[in-house]
Amino acid sequence: MEELLKHRFFYTVAYEIYGGVKGLYDFGPPGSAMMANLIDLWREFFILEENMLQVQTAALTPEIVFKTSGHVDKFEDMMVRDVVTSECYRADHLLEDALEALLKTDLDEEARKEATTTLALLDNFNCQQLGEQLKKYKVKSPDTNNDITDPFPFNLMFSTSIGPTGKFKGYLRPETAQGMFVNFFRLLEQNAGKLPFAAAQIGPAYRNEIAPRSGLLRVREFTLAEIEHFVDPLDKSHPKFASVADYVLPLFSRVRQKEQTGIEKMTIGSAVPKTVNNETLGYFLVRVHKFLIKAGVRPEHIRFRQHLENEMAHYACDCWDAEIFTSYGWIECVGNADRACFDLSVHEKASGKKLSAFIPLAEPRDEEILVIQTNKPALGKSLKGDAKKVFAYLEDIKDEPLKLKQLQDNAKGSQTVQIDGVEVPTHLLTFAMQTKRVTGRTVQPSVIEPSFGLGRIVYCLLEHAYFSREGDEQRGVLSLKAVVAPYKVSLLPLVSAEQLVGVIPRLVRLLTRSRISYKADTTGVSVGKRYARTDELGIPFAVTIDFEGLSDDTVTLRERDSTQQVRIKIEEIPSVVMKLIDEELSWDDVRKTYPNVSVKEQ
Amino acid sequence: MEELLKHRFFYTVAYEIYGGVKGLYDFGPPGSAMMANLIDLWREFFILEENMLQVQTAALTPEIVFKTSGHVDKFEDMMVRDVVTSECYRADHLLEDALEALLKTDLDEEARKEATTTLALLDNFNCQQLGEQLKKYKVKSPDTNNDITDPFPFNLMFSTSIGPTGKFKGYLRPETAQGMFVNFFRLLEQNAGKLPFAAAQIGPAYRNEIAPRSGLLRVREFTLAEIEHFVDPLDKSHPKFASVADYVLPLFSRVRQKEQTGIEKMTIGSAVPKTVNNETLGYFLVRVHKFLIKAGVRPEHIRFRQHLENEMAHYACDCWDAEIFTSYGWIECVGNADRACFDLSVHEKASGKKLSAFIPLAEPRDEEILVIQTNKPALGKSLKGDAKKVFAYLEDIKDEPLKLKQLQDNAKGSQTVQIDGVEVPTHLLTFAMQTKRVTGRTVQPSVIEPSFGLGRIVYCLLEHAYFSREGDEQRGVLSLKAVVAPYKVSLLPLVSAEQLVGVIPRLVRLLTRSRISYKADTTGVSVGKRYARTDELGIPFAVTIDFEGLSDDTVTLRERDSTQQVRIKIEEIPSVVMKLIDEELSWDDVRKTYPNVSVKEQ
């Protein structure tokens, strides 16, 4: 398959003429068409159907943003070096390879059990634990068999310098999410101030992987499609949850990973909240599953694996990866994390810009709430220039009971209390309970984030789609679903006679009007060879123009996987193909409606 | 207008909550929808209509690529520093500002003429000339009035390090073109080895501008849409040129810039080859012009300005910028360069990978050509291990008369000659003229490159579209063409009564089926205010649901610019709107067909 994908230029390692650069890939015409189709499907499935706010934010990011989000300190993998050659390796990959090799040897039962457990919990290890395991299994450098260093953290962000001074550090974003968090207040405004709502973004992201391998599956530059669904932290229900409650998902929970008992199929209705944290997260797991199947991933090759406690990103409080099975094993393709209010709260604190939302009550009601009363003139006199700052702060937090309570606790029994960096005499502040008309509450929204690695999904689709024609190992076919196939129709004159080739412009006009992509192949080679070409490109339907059809204005329509053909009027081609693409018609329906043509391909 | 664009979140400076980063912008929902629509239009207009090969290549680029392409050494602007504060400025911008300020003062005629000429030729100056002019006009630091340094070059590429070693230098691409050049051999293969053909790419590019200003017009991260049209260097004719020969373009040639005589309107047929170098370049100028107008740029605000000799990029041999007039003056939006064979030839040389194409003759013919005959056994004996390399090289160049001639010249009168780094005794090589059946020639294709700055075009569209309602300065309208407008239809119940709001889901279903984007506004504010909102978002059509229509299943359809309305059956909405978007119907046609509704908006 790799050979076919390269030869037809689905994709190839980048800068091939210079020997290639690991972890960077270029998509050729069919690959970039597939990517564009997958993006279109994603936009329709998520952005349009769920009415999300799409944005496009900068990839270049100043240091303060990733310092605040924790990426500068914590977005890292553990690395080891060969002590002689200094070659770099990912510590967990070396341990994984060593354990897998070991398990292929003769082992007593206890050793086998231990190695298996270690392998299963690999993603859970911190730096020190990884070091201990590497020592325990005497792991060496794989290329030289030299000793390796202890593991140490390596930050995965590409850094650069923004502007001409060389002093303003920046990073290439490793995720598109931060661009949505820092714009939260503008997005909220576009949604008329109301929660919940979702922002979405499709764009490039960059991670400086230590030692990329596995082709398209681990790369340094990739296209992410990310959703940030902002929701009331006290109410993570989802209005459409009831409509999917009976949907069955293959869940591989934390518990079952530790027990090594495999996946469990259960309805999302029964999984929430004990297994899956909340309705909104559950709703998105269902939507992700449906999307992957719609794009063409085989259902039996999908599972949702919950992150282990130590494995979760620093910002997450629950996380389920949609994993797809490939020849490289189970591959994470969509991360579904509940990031809680982590990002908004750290950015609010660091920037001083309010990143919260007001949730009105259905009915305003009177409540006993904590208020703060200040002696303004006395405070003004005591604080002088700082008074304004303190008043503004107190005004800001007046609807935030938690912050007021905190301030009250800090003030208790002290002469002064710090307010926004200013020492304020406590005798000038009075805390009291007051009956107040409450119309709602101010919250820092929680964020549910489904994050799609589109390149990985493209790879999985290709791998799942590939098969060889029976009896001919050489004839590869990409059985891609029409919705993602790079082109929908190929146009093939049976032979390169002028009469037949002359029909093509008319077909092109008809297809273009219906916005159906096509590829005409008028080269002189046999039609069998040209069918083989269209099969390699995964084109689901072929229109063959033959002499027989010239008299009654017909052509034949061929279905890729079965190679069956029917005869059909030229003007009917666009509507029939459109219905086949949209799955309003099956190929069997078409065979029942139109005369079948018997063709023997060789 | 800036206020409207920010308030409606078309775009905003990135990382606003941290004070913003100059030259980086985030697009909000309407802005990113406009960008997506412009990209769709571009793909249809260029990639589909001209049958181009679309690719998506990596933005991270190893140093060797940009070293080879000349960008490491030459992709730079001239910078000066404030001698006291070290603040950085672009030298040409300071000179420009100083001259413009000077021209606003009282000057004698000669001084005025000199300053005007200097201003017109500004882009032509090299580093030394810029320095002389800055001295001559005694230009100071604009913020402090301190002295400034002499200008010096500053490279505009963002650099980073690829991989964990810190030793493998990389850059973020400042153009997407190199990704297509390095894949030339794969693209040629996809086109069955035939010239001409075009590759195209839409994607991010990065330039570390010294001191970005002018909002979206000069940014550090932007979306480029680039075409690389590969063509026989000896025959740059274009098959479709005849069909556009009578098309009139506003050309501002090098000569007319020096004479300061303004643009000249001429047919492209009469401009090629004396003014515009060749047919292919001329054909693309026409296509670019048509595209800009289709997107909504005002024709009277477009001109094509030829680059001055010193102004051209290091790779270009002729270049015409499509410039659009805005409040910032004339702005380059599409560069149209003939890069000749510069890029392919330097990459071929540096990588050793053949980046050329074979052009067959219509009729093979016999020709006297230079050949090289080698004494293979003797050479093998003399060169030993190097023989293979030399034979391969000679085989490689056997159809390249220029390289053979070069080798012959080098060998003349010497004992040895270098072949691919190996010293070869000349007495073992025999050069001779031979009659040979020639079937074609091997060429390094020339490249014609139209390169679109999509963000700049979006800005120009917004600026050209903006107007205020007569008699109400506060009511801004974005008169965007439907094809690029962020949403096509707004859905407005006259008041927020349940009966009226209840019609919306049906309209949504009808519009979604026809893939027409919409925005429903069911907030309680007056319909007049909601019309004003849709005007600010540039939504061309509004559907208003009123009580009158409930009885006969009609709604009113409002056209944004005129605010005129007609009454129309609900089920006719999708097809009428679709025809209005595709410009198959004009608003006047609609007014003639459907009953007019008289409404007074306030």
mmCIF file with all atom_site columns, C-alpha atoms in Angstrom, chain A residues 180-181 184-185 187-188 193-198 228-236 315 317 338-346 348 353-359 400 441-449:
data_model
loop_
_atom_site.group_PDB
_atom_site.id
_atom_site.type_symbol
_atom_site.label_atom_id
_atom_site.label_alt_id
_atom_site.label_comp_id
_atom_site.label_asym_id
_atom_site.label_entity_id
_atom_site.label_seq_id
_atom_site.pdbx_PDB_ins_code
_atom_site.Cartn_x
_atom_site.Cartn_y
_atom_site.Cartn_z
_atom_site.occupancy
_atom_site.B_iso_or_equiv
_atom_site.pdbx_formal_charge
_atom_site.auth_seq_id
_atom_site.auth_comp_id
_atom_site.auth_asym_id
_atom_site.auth_atom_id
_atom_site.pdbx_PDB_model_num
ATOM 1  C CA . MET A 1 180 ? -10.148 30.187 21.122 1.00 0.00 ? 180 MET A CA 1
ATOM 2  C CA . PHE A 1 181 ? -9.658  30.617 24.867 1.00 0.00 ? 181 PHE A CA 1
ATOM 3  C CA . PHE A 1 184 ? -13.517 33.799 24.731 1.00 0.00 ? 184 PHE A CA 1
ATOM 4  C CA . PHE A 1 185 ? -14.995 37.201 25.621 1.00 0.00 ? 185 PHE A CA 1
ATOM 5  C CA . LEU A 1 187 ? -17.032 34.770 21.133 1.00 0.00 ? 187 LEU A CA 1
ATOM 6  C CA . LEU A 1 188 ? -19.367 35.029 24.099 1.00 0.00 ? 188 LEU A CA 1
ATOM 7  C CA . GLY A 1 193 ? -23.630 36.484 26.173 1.00 0.00 ? 193 GLY A CA 1
ATOM 8  C CA . LYS A 1 194 ? -25.275 33.071 26.483 1.00 0.00 ? 194 LYS A CA 1
ATOM 9  C CA . LEU A 1 195 ? -23.891 29.657 27.530 1.00 0.00 ? 195 LEU A CA 1
ATOM 10 C CA . PRO A 1 196 ? -23.489 26.971 26.298 1.00 0.00 ? 196 PRO A CA 1
ATOM 11 C CA . PHE A 1 197 ? -21.901 27.536 22.914 1.00 0.00 ? 197 PHE A CA 1
ATOM 12 C CA . ALA A 1 198 ? -19.042 26.032 20.969 1.00 0.00 ? 198 ALA A CA 1
ATOM 13 C CA . GLU A 1 228 ? -14.214 24.056 22.462 1.00 0.00 ? 228 GLU A CA 1
ATOM 14 C CA . HIS A 1 229 ? -17.683 23.653 23.904 1.00 0.00 ? 229 HIS A CA 1
ATOM 15 C CA . PHE A 1 230 ? -18.161 26.139 26.764 1.00 0.00 ? 230 PHE A CA 1
ATOM 16 C CA . VAL A 1 231 ? -20.644 25.007 29.378 1.00 0.00 ? 231 VAL A CA 1
ATOM 17 C CA . ASP A 1 232 ? -21.896 25.869 32.855 1.00 0.00 ? 232 ASP A CA 1
ATOM 18 C CA . PRO A 1 233 ? -19.548 24.005 35.274 1.00 0.00 ? 233 PRO A CA 1
ATOM 19 C CA . LEU A 1 234 ? -22.513 23.200 37.544 1.00 0.00 ? 234 LEU A CA 1
ATOM 20 C CA . ASP A 1 235 ? -24.665 21.872 34.729 1.00 0.00 ? 235 ASP A CA 1
ATOM 21 C CA . LYS A 1 236 ? -22.937 19.836 32.047 1.00 0.00 ? 236 LYS A CA 1
ATOM 22 C CA . TYR A 1 315 ? -5.292  20.726 31.951 1.00 0.00 ? 315 TYR A CA 1
ATOM 23 C CA . CYS A 1 317 ? -10.013 16.309 34.343 1.00 0.00 ? 317 CYS A CA 1
ATOM 24 C CA . ASP A 1 338 ? -12.980 17.824 29.758 1.00 0.00 ? 338 ASP A CA 1
ATOM 25 C CA . ARG A 1 339 ? -10.547 20.678 30.417 1.00 0.00 ? 339 ARG A CA 1
ATOM 26 C CA . ALA A 1 340 ? -12.811 22.073 33.162 1.00 0.00 ? 340 ALA A CA 1
ATOM 27 C CA . CYS A 1 341 ? -12.214 25.802 33.641 1.00 0.00 ? 341 CYS A CA 1
ATOM 28 C CA . PHE A 1 342 ? -8.440  25.426 33.718 1.00 0.00 ? 342 PHE A CA 1
ATOM 29 C CA . ASP A 1 343 ? -7.542  27.525 30.672 1.00 0.00 ? 343 ASP A CA 1
ATOM 30 C CA . LEU A 1 344 ? -10.025 30.368 31.114 1.00 0.00 ? 344 LEU A CA 1
ATOM 31 C CA . SER A 1 345 ? -9.123  30.786 34.748 1.00 0.00 ? 345 SER A CA 1
ATOM 32 C CA . VAL A 1 346 ? -5.350  30.910 34.231 1.00 0.00 ? 346 VAL A CA 1
ATOM 33 C CA . GLU A 1 348 ? -8.064  35.535 33.343 1.00 0.00 ? 348 GLU A CA 1
ATOM 34 C CA . LYS A 1 353 ? -9.282  40.383 31.425 1.00 0.00 ? 353 LYS A CA 1
ATOM 35 C CA . LYS A 1 354 ? -12.558 38.897 32.622 1.00 0.00 ? 354 LYS A CA 1
ATOM 36 C CA . LEU A 1 355 ? -13.170 35.524 30.973 1.00 0.00 ? 355 LEU A CA 1
ATOM 37 C CA . SER A 1 356 ? -16.411 34.460 32.577 1.00 0.00 ? 356 SER A CA 1
ATOM 38 C CA . ALA A 1 357 ? -20.095 34.308 31.710 1.00 0.00 ? 357 ALA A CA 1
ATOM 39 C CA . PHE A 1 358 ? -23.293 35.284 33.466 1.00 0.00 ? 358 PHE A CA 1
ATOM 40 C CA . ILE A 1 359 ? -25.960 32.620 33.768 1.00 0.00 ? 359 ILE A CA 1
ATOM 41 C CA . GLU A 1 400 ? -18.661 36.205 43.014 1.00 0.00 ? 400 GLU A CA 1
ATOM 42 C CA . ARG A 1 441 ? -24.512 33.829 38.715 1.00 0.00 ? 441 ARG A CA 1
ATOM 43 C CA . THR A 1 442 ? -21.156 34.532 37.148 1.00 0.00 ? 442 THR A CA 1
ATOM 44 C CA . VAL A 1 443 ? -19.181 31.439 36.240 1.00 0.00 ? 443 VAL A CA 1
ATOM 45 C CA . GLN A 1 444 ? -15.958 30.435 34.607 1.00 0.00 ? 444 GLN A CA 1
ATOM 46 C CA . PRO A 1 445 ? -17.214 27.972 31.989 1.00 0.00 ? 445 PRO A CA 1
ATOM 47 C CA . SER A 1 446 ? -15.960 24.435 31.750 1.00 0.00 ? 446 SER A CA 1
ATOM 48 C CA . VAL A 1 447 ? -14.677 23.370 28.373 1.00 0.00 ? 447 VAL A CA 1
ATOM 49 C CA . ILE A 1 448 ? -15.369 20.070 26.657 1.00 0.00 ? 448 ILE A CA 1
ATOM 50 C CA . GLU A 1 449 ? -12.874 19.605 23.843 1.00 0.00 ? 449 GLU A CA 1
#
